[in-house]
XYZ file of N, CA and C in Angstrom:
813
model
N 5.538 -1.674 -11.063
C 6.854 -2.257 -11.255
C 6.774 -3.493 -12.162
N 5.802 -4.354 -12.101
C 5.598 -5.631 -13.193
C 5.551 -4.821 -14.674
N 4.557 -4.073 -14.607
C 4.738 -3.369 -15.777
C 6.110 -2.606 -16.598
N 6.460 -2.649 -15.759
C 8.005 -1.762 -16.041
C 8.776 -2.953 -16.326
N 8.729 -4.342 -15.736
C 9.810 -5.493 -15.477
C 9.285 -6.037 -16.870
N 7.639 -6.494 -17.588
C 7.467 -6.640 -18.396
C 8.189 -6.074 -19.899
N 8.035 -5.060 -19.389
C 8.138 -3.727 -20.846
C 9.690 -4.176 -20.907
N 10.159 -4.027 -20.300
C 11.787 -3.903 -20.414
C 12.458 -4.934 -19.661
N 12.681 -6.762 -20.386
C 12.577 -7.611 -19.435
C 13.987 -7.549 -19.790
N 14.723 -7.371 -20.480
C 16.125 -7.451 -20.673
C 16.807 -5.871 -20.025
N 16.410 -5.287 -19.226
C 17.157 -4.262 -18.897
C 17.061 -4.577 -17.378
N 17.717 -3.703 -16.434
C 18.391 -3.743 -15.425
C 17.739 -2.672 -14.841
N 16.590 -2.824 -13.907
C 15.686 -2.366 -13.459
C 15.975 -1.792 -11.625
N 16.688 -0.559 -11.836
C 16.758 -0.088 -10.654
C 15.934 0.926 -9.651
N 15.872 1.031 -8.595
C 14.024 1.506 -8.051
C 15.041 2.213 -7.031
N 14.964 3.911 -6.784
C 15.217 4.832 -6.081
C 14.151 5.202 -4.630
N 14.610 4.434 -4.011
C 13.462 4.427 -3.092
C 14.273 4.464 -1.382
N 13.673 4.466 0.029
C 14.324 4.225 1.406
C 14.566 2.902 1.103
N 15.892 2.909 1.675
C 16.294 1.938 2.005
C 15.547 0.323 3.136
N 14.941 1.117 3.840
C 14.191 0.112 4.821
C 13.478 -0.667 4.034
N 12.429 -0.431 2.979
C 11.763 -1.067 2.015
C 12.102 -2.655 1.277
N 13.687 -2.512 1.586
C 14.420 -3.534 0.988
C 13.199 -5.424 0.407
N 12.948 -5.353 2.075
C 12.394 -6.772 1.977
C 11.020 -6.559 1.585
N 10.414 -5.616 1.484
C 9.063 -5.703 0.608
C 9.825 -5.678 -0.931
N 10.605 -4.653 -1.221
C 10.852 -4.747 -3.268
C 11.379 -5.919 -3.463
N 11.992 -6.847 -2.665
C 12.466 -7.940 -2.931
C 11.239 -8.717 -3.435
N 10.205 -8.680 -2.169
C 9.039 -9.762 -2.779
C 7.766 -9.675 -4.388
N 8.383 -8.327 -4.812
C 7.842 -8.192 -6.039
C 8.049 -8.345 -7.177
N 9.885 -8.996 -6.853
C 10.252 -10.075 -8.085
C 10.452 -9.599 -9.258
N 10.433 -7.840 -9.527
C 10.843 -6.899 -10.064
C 11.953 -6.011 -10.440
N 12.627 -6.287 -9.603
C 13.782 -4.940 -9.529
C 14.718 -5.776 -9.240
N 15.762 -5.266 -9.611
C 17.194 -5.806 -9.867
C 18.064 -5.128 -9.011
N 18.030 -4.019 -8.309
C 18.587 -3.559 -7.252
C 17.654 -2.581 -6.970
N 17.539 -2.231 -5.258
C 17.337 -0.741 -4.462
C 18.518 0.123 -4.312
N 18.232 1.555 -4.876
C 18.986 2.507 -4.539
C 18.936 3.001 -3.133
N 19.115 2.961 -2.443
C 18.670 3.850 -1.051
C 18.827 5.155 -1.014
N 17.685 6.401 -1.037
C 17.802 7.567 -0.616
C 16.651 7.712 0.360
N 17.030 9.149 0.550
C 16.233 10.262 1.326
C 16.036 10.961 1.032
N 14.266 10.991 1.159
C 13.507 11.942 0.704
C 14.295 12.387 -0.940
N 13.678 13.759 -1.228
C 14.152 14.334 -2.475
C 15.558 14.854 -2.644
N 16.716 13.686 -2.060
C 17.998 14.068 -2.483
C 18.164 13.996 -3.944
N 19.476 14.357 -3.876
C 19.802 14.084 -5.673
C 19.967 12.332 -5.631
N 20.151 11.958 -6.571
C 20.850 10.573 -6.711
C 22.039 10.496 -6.828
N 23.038 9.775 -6.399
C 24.245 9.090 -6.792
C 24.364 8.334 -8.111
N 25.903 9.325 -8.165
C 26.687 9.352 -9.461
C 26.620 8.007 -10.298
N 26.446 6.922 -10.042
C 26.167 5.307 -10.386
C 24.523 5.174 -11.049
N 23.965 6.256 -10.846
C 22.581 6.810 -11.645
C 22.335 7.040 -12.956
N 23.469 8.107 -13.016
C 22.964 8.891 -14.459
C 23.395 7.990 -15.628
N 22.594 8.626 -16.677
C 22.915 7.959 -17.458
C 21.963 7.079 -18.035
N 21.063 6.560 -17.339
C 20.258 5.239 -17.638
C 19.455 5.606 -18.893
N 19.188 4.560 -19.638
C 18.310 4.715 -20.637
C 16.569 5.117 -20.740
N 16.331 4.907 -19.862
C 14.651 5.638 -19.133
C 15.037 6.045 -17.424
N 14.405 7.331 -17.620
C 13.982 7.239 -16.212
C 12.682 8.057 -15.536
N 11.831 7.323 -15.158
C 10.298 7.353 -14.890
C 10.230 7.717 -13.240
N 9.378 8.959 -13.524
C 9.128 9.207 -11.881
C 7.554 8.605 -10.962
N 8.055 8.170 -10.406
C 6.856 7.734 -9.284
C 6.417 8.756 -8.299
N 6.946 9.629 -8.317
C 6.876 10.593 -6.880
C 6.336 11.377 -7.888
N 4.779 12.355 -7.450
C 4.183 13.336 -7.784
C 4.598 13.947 -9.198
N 4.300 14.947 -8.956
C 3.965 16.138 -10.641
C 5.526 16.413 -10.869
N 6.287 16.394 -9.763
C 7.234 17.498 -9.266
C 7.031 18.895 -9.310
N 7.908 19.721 -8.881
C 9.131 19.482 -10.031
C 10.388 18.612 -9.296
N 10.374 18.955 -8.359
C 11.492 18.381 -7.714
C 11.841 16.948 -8.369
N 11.100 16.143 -8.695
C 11.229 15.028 -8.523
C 11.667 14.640 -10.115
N 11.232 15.951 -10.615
C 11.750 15.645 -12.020
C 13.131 16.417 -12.249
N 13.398 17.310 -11.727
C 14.679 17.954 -11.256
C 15.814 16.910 -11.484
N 15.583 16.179 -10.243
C 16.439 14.965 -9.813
C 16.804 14.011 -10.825
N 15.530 13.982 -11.520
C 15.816 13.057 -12.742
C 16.378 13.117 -13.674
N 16.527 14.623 -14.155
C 16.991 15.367 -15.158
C 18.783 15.698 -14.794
N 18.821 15.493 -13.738
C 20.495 15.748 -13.512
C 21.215 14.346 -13.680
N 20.335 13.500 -14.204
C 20.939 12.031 -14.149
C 20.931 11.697 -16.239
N 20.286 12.419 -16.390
C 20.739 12.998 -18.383
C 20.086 11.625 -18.735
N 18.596 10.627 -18.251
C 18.384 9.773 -18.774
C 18.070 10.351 -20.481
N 18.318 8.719 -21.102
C 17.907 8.880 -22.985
C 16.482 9.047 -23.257
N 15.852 8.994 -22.070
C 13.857 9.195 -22.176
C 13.333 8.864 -21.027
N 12.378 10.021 -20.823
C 11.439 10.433 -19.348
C 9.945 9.767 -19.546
N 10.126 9.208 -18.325
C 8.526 8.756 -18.396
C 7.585 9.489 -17.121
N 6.761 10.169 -17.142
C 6.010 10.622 -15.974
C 4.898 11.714 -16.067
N 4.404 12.608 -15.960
C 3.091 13.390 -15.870
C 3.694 14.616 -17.154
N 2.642 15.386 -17.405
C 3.108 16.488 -17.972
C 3.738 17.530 -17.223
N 4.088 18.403 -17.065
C 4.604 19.459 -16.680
C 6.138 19.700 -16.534
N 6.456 20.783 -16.145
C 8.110 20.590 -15.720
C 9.087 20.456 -16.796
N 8.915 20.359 -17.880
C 9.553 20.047 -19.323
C 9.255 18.576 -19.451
N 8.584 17.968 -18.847
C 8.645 16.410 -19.146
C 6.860 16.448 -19.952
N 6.936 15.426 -20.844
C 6.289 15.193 -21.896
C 5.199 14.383 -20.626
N 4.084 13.499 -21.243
C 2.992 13.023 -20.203
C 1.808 13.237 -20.250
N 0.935 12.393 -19.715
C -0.424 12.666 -19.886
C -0.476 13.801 -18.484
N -1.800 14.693 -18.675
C -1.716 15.456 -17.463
C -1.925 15.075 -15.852
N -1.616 15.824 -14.589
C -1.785 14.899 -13.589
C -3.568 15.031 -13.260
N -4.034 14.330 -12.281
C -5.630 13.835 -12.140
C -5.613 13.898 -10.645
N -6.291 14.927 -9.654
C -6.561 14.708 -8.634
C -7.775 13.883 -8.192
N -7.419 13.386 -7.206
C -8.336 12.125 -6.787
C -8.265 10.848 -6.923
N -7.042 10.530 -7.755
C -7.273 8.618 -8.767
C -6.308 8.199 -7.284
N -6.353 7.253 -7.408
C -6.166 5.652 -6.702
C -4.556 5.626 -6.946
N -3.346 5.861 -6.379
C -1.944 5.646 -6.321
C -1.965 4.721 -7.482
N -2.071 3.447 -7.634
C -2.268 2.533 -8.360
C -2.684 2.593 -9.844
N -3.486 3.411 -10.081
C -4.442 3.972 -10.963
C -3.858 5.256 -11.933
N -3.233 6.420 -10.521
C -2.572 6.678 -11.505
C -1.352 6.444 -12.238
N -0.599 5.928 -11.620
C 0.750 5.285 -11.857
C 0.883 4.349 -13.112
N -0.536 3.327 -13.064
C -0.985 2.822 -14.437
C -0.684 3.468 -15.269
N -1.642 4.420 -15.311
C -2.505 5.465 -16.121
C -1.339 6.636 -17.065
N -0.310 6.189 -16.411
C 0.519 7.282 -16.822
C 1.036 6.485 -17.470
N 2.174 5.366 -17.251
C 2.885 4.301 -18.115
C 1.932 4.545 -19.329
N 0.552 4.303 -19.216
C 0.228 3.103 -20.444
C 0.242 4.068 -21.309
N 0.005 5.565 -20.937
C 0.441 7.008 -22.387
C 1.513 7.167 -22.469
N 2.257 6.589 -21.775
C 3.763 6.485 -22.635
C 3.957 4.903 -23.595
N 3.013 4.096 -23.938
C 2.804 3.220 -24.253
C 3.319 1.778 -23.486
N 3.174 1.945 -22.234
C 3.805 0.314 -21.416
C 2.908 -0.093 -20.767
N 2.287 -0.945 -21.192
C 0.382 -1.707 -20.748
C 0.987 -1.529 -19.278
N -0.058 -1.546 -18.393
C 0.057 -1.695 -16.835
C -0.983 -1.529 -16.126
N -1.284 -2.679 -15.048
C -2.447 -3.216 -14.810
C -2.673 -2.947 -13.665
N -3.800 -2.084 -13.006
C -3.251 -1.861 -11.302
C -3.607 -3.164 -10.516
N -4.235 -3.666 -11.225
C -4.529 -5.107 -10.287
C -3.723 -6.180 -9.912
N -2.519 -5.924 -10.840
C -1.350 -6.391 -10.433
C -0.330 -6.182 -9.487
N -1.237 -6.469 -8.761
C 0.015 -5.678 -6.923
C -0.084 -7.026 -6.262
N 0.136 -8.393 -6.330
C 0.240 -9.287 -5.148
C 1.768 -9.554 -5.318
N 2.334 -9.690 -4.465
C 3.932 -9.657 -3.905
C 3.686 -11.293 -4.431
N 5.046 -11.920 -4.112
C 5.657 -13.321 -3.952
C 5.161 -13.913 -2.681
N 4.841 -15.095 -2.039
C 5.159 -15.302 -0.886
C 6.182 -15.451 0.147
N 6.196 -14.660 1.058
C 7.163 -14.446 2.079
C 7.982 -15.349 2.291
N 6.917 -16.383 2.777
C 7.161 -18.042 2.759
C 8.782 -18.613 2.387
N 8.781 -18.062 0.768
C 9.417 -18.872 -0.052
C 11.028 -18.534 0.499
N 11.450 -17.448 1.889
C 12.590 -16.839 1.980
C 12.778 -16.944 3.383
N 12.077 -17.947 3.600
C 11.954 -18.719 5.382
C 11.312 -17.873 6.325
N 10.498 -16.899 6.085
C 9.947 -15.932 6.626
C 7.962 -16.602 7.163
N 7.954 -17.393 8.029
C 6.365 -17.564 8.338
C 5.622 -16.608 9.281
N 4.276 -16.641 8.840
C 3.612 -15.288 9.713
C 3.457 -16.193 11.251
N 3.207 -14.817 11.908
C 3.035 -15.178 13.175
C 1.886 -15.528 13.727
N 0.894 -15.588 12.583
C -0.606 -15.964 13.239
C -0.985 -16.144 11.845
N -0.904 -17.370 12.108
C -1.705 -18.078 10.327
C -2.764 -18.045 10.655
N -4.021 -17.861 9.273
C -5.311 -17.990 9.410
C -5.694 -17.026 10.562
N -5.295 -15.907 10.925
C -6.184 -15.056 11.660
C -6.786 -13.700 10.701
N -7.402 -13.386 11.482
C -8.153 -12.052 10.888
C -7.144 -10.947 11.123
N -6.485 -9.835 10.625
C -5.968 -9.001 10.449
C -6.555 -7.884 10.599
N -6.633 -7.016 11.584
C -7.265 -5.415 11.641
C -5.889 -4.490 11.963
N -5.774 -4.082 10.719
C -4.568 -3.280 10.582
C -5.562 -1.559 11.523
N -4.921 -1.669 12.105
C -5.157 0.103 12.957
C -4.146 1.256 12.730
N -3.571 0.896 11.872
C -2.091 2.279 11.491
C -2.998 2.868 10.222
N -2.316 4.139 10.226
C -2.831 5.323 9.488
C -1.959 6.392 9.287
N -1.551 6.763 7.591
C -0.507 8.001 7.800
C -1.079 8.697 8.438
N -2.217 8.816 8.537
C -2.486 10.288 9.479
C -3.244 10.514 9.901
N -3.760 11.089 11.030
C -4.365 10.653 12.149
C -6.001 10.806 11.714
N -5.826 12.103 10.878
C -7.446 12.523 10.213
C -7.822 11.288 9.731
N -7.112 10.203 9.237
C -7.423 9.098 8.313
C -8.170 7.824 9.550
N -7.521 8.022 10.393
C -8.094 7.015 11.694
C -9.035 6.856 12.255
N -9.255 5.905 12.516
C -10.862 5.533 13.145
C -10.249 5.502 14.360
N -11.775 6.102 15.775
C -11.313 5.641 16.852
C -10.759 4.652 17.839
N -10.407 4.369 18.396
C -10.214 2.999 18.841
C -11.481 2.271 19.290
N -12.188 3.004 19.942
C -13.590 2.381 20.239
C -14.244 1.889 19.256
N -14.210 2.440 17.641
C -14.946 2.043 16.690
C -13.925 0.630 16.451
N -12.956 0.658 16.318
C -11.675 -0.549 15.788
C -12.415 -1.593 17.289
N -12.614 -1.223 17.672
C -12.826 -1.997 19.392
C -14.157 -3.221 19.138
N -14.916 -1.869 18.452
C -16.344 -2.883 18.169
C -16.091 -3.885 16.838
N -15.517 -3.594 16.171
C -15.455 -4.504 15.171
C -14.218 -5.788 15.457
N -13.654 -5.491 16.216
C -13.026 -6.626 16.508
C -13.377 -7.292 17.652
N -13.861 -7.003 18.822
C -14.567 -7.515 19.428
C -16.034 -8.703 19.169
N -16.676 -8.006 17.791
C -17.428 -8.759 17.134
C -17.094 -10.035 16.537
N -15.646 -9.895 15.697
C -14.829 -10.890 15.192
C -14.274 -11.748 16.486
N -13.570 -11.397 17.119
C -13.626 -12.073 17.970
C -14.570 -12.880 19.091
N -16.044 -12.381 19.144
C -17.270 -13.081 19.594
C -17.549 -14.169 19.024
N -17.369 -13.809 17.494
C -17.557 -14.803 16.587
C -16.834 -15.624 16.020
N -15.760 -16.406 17.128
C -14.693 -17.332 17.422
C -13.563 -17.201 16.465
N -13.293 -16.074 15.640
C -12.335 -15.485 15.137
C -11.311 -15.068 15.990
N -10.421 -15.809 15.345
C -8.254 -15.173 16.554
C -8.367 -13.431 15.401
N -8.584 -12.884 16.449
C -8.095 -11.529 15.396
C -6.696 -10.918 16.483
N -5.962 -10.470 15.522
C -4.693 -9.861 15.857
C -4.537 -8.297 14.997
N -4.067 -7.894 15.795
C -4.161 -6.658 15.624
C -2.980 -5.742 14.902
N -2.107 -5.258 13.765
C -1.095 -4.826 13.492
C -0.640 -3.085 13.150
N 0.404 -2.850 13.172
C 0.703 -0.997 13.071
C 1.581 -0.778 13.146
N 2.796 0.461 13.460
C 3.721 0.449 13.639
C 4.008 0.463 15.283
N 5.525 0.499 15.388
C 5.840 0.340 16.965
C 5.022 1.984 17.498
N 4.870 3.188 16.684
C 4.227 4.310 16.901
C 2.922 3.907 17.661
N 2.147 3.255 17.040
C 0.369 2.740 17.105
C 0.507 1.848 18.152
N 1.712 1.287 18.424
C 1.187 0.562 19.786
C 0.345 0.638 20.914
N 0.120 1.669 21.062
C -0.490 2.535 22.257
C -2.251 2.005 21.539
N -2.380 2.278 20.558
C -3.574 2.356 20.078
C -3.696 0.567 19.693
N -2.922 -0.090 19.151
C -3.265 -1.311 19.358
C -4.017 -1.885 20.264
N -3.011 -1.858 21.493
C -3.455 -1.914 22.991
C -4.457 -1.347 23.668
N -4.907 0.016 23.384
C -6.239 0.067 23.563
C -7.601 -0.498 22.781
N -7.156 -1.011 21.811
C -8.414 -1.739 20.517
C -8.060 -2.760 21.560
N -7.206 -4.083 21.726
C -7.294 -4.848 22.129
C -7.989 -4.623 23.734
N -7.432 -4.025 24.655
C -8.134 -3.733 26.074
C -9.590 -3.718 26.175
N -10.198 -2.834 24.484
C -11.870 -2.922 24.688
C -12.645 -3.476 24.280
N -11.458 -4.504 23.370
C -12.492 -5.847 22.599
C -12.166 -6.833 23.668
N -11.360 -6.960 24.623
C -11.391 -7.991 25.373
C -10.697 -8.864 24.781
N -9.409 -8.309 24.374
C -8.371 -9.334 23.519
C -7.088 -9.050 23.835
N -6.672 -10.557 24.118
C -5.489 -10.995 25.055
C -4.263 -10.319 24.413
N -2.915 -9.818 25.215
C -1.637 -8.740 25.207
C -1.264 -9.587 23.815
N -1.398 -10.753 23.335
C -0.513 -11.353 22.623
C -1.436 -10.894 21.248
N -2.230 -10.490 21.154
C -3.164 -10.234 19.933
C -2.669 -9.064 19.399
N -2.382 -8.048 20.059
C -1.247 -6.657 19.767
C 0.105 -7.104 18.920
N -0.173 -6.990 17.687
C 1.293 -7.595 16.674
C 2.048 -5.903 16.455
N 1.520 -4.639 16.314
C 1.578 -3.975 15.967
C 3.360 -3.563 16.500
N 3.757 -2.953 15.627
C 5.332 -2.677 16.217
C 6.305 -3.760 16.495
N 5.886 -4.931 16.280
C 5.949 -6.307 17.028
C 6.680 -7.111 15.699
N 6.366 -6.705 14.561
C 6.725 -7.646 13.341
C 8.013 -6.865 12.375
N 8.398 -7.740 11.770
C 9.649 -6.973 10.647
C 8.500 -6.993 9.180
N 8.894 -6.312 8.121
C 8.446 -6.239 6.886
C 7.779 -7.601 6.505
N 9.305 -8.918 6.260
C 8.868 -10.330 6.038
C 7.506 -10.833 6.752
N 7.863 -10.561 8.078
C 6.720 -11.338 8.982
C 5.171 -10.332 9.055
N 5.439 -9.201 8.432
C 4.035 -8.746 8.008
C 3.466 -9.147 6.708
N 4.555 -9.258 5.222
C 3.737 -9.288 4.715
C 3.220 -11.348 4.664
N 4.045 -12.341 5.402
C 3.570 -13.514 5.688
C 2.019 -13.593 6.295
N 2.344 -12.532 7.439
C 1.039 -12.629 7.827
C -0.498 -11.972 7.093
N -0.275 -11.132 6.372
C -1.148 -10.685 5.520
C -1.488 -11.995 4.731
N -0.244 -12.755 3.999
C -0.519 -13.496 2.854
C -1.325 -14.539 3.355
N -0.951 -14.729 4.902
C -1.919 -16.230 5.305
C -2.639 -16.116 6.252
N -3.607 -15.066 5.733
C -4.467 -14.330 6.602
C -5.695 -14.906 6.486
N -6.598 -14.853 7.385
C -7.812 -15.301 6.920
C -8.850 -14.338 5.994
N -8.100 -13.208 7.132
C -9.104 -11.730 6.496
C -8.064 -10.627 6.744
N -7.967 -9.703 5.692
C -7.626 -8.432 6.226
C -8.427 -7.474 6.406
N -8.284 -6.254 7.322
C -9.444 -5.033 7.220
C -7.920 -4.030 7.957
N -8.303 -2.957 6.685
C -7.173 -1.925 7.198
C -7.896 -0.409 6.980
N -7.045 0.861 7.198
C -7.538 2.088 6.954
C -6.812 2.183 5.681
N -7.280 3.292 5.208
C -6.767 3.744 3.559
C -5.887 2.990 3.131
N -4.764 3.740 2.796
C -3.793 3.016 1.580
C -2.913 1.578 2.387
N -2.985 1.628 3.915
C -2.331 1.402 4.213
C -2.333 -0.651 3.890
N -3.458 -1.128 3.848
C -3.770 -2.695 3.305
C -4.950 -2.239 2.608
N -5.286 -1.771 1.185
C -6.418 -1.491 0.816
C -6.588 -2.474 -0.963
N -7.649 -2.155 -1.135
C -8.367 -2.324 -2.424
C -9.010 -1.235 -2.920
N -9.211 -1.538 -4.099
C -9.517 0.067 -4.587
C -10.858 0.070 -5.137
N -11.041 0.244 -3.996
C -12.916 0.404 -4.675
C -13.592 1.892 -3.866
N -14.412 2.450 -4.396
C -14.479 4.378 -3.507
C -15.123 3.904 -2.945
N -14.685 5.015 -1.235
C -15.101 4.645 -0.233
C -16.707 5.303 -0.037
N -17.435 4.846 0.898
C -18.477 5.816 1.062
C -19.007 5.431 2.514
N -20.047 6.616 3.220
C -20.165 6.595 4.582
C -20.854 4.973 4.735
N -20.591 5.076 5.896
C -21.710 3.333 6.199
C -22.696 3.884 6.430
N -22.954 5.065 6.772
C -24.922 5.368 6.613
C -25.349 5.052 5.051
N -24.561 5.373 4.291
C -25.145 5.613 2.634
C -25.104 4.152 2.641
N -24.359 3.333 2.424
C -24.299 1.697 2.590
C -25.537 1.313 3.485
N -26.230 1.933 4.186
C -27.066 1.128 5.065
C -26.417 -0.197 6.291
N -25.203 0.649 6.401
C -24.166 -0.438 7.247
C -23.917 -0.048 8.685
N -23.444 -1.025 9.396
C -23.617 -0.855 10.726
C -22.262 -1.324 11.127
N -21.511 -1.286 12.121
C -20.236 -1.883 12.737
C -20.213 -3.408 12.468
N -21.522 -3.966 13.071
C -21.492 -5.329 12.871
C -21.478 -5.991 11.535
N -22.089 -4.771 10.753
C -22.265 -5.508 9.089
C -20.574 -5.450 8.745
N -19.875 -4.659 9.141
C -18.758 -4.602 9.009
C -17.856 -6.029 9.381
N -18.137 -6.172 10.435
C -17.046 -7.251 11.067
C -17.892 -8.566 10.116
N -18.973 -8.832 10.128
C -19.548 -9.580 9.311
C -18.905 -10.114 8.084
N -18.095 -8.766 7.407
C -18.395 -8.443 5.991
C -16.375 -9.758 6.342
N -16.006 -8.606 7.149
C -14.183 -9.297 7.346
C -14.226 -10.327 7.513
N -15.030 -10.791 8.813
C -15.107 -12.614 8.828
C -15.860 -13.324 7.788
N -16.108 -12.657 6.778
C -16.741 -13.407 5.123
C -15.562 -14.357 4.878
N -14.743 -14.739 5.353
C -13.469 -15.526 4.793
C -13.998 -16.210 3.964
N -13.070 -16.235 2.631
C -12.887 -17.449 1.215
C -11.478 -18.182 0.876
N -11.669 -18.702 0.055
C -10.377 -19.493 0.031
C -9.393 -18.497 -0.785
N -9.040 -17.360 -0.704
C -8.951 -16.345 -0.972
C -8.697 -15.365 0.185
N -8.268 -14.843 0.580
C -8.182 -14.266 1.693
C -8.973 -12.800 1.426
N -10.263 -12.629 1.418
C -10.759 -11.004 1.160
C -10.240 -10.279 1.916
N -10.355 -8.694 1.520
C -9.422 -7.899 1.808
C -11.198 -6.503 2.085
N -11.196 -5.874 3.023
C -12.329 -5.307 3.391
C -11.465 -4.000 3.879
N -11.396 -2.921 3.157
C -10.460 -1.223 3.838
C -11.996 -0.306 4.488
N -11.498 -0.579 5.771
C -12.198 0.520 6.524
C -11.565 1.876 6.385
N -12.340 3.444 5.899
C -11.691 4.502 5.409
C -12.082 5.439 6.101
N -11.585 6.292 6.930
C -12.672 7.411 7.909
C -11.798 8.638 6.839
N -13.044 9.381 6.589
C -12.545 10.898 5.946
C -12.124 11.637 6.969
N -13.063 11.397 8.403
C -12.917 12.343 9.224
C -12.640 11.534 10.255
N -12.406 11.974 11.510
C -12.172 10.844 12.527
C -13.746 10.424 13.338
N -14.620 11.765 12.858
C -15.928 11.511 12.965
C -16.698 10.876 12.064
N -15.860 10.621 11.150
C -16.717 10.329 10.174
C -16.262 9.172 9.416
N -17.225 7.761 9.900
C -16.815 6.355 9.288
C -16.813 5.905 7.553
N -16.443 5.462 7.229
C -16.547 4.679 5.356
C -16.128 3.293 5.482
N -16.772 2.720 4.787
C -16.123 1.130 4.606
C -16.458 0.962 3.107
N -15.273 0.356 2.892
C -15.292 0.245 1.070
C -16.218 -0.727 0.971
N -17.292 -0.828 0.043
C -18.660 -2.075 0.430
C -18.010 -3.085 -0.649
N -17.081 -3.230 -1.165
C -16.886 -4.833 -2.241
C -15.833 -5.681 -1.256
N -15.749 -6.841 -1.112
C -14.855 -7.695 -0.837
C -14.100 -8.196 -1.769
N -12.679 -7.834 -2.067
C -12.194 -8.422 -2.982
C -11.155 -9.250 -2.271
N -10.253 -10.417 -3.568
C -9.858 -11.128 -3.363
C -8.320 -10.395 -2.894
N -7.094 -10.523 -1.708
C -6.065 -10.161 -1.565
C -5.325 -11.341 -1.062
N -4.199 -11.303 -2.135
C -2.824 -12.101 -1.641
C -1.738 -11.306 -1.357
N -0.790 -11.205 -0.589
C 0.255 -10.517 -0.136
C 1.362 -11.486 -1.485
């Protein structure tokens, strides 16, 4: 979206997306209004017309369908479907490809450019400044680590006089509460279901550490098993309580639910 707000700073930058999203697109200081839909409806009549219109959602077709009934003056998005584009790439990084596609339609775009605004600035403070963050939500369940594994690594952080709090949706509560029950961490450490958009991404921003599963708080570096790393649970929690003046950002990734990954770089993350 910076890339898009860059390229075209004098146009009127509207983003077709759920409505709930509202207070995260706000903090990216990008977009000039949210459309609110669902799923792959058509768009509303207050749509068509626009002078570009670029799809974010997959290859389609659908998604280019939708776009095409709105008669933009030029398409930006993958090849196929009648739309012009570089071809699509299984495997790249959301981020990566989304770049990757702009910049062959010629609009530079940087994936490293994803830190939001601060929350802060819209009276929104997190609910646990300076704690460690172990995000336990996962689109999907194959993507999840057990709770016992989430258990040991926060339990560790927390041995090691770290406030860790725990976050997810009101869904994951259940699983919050059991990470917390087996690290031996108090009902109030369970944020999960517990926060609005603002007060998550505050708390991310004034975090000490984050550690999440896949896309859900990640960095993009490929994942690989912690046997191949020569890594252990503890090197893990180790790696999260590395705090800098910087808040590092550490994505724990299970391919399988048997099967652990931890991305091995610490990079720098601001919400």
């Amino acid at each position: 979206m910076r890339a898009i707000r860059r390229y075209w700073s004098g146009q009127q930058i509207v983003l077709a997306t759920s409505g709930w999203l509202n207070p995260i697109v706000a903090l990216t200081g990008c977009v000039d209004r949210l459309l609110p839909v669902r799923g792959l409806e058509p768009l509303p009549a207050v749509a068509r017309f626009p002078d570009v219109a670029i799809t974010l959602h997959g290859a389609g077709p659908q998604s280019n369908r939708i776009l095409d009934d709105l008669r933009p003056a030029r398409r930006l998005g993958h090849a196929g479907h009648g739309w012009p584009g570089p071809p699509w790439r299984i495997g790249l990084n959301e981020r990566a490809r989304w770049c990757r596609m702009l910049a062959a339609h010629g609009v530079p775009a940087d994936p490293g450019d994803l830190h939001l605004n601060q929350p802060s600035t819209a009276g929104t403070t997190s609910p646990a400044p300076d704690a460690v963050v172990v995000h336990v939500g996962a689109s999907y369940g194959s993507k999840r680590w057990p709770a016992a594994r989430f258990a040991d690594v926060a339990g560790q952080l927390a041995a090691d006089g770290h406030r860790v709090v725990l976050t997810g949706t009101t869904a994951e509560q259940w699983l919050a509460g059991a990470v917390a029950a087996a690290a031996g961490l108090p009902d109030e450490a369970v944020l999960a279901g517990r926060t609005s958009l603002p007060e998550l991404a505050a708390l991310v921003a004034q975090a000490a550490v984050v550690g999440g599963l896949d896309r859900e708080i990640q960095v993009d570096v490929a994942p690989r098993r912690l046997d191949d790393l020569g890594l252990t649970v503890a090197d893990v929690a180790r790696a999260l309580a590395a705090s800098t003046a910087r808040a590092p950002c550490v994505t724990v990734q299970a391919r399988h639910s048997s099967s652990p990954a931890v991305k091995k770089e610490i990079s720098p993350s601001k919400a």
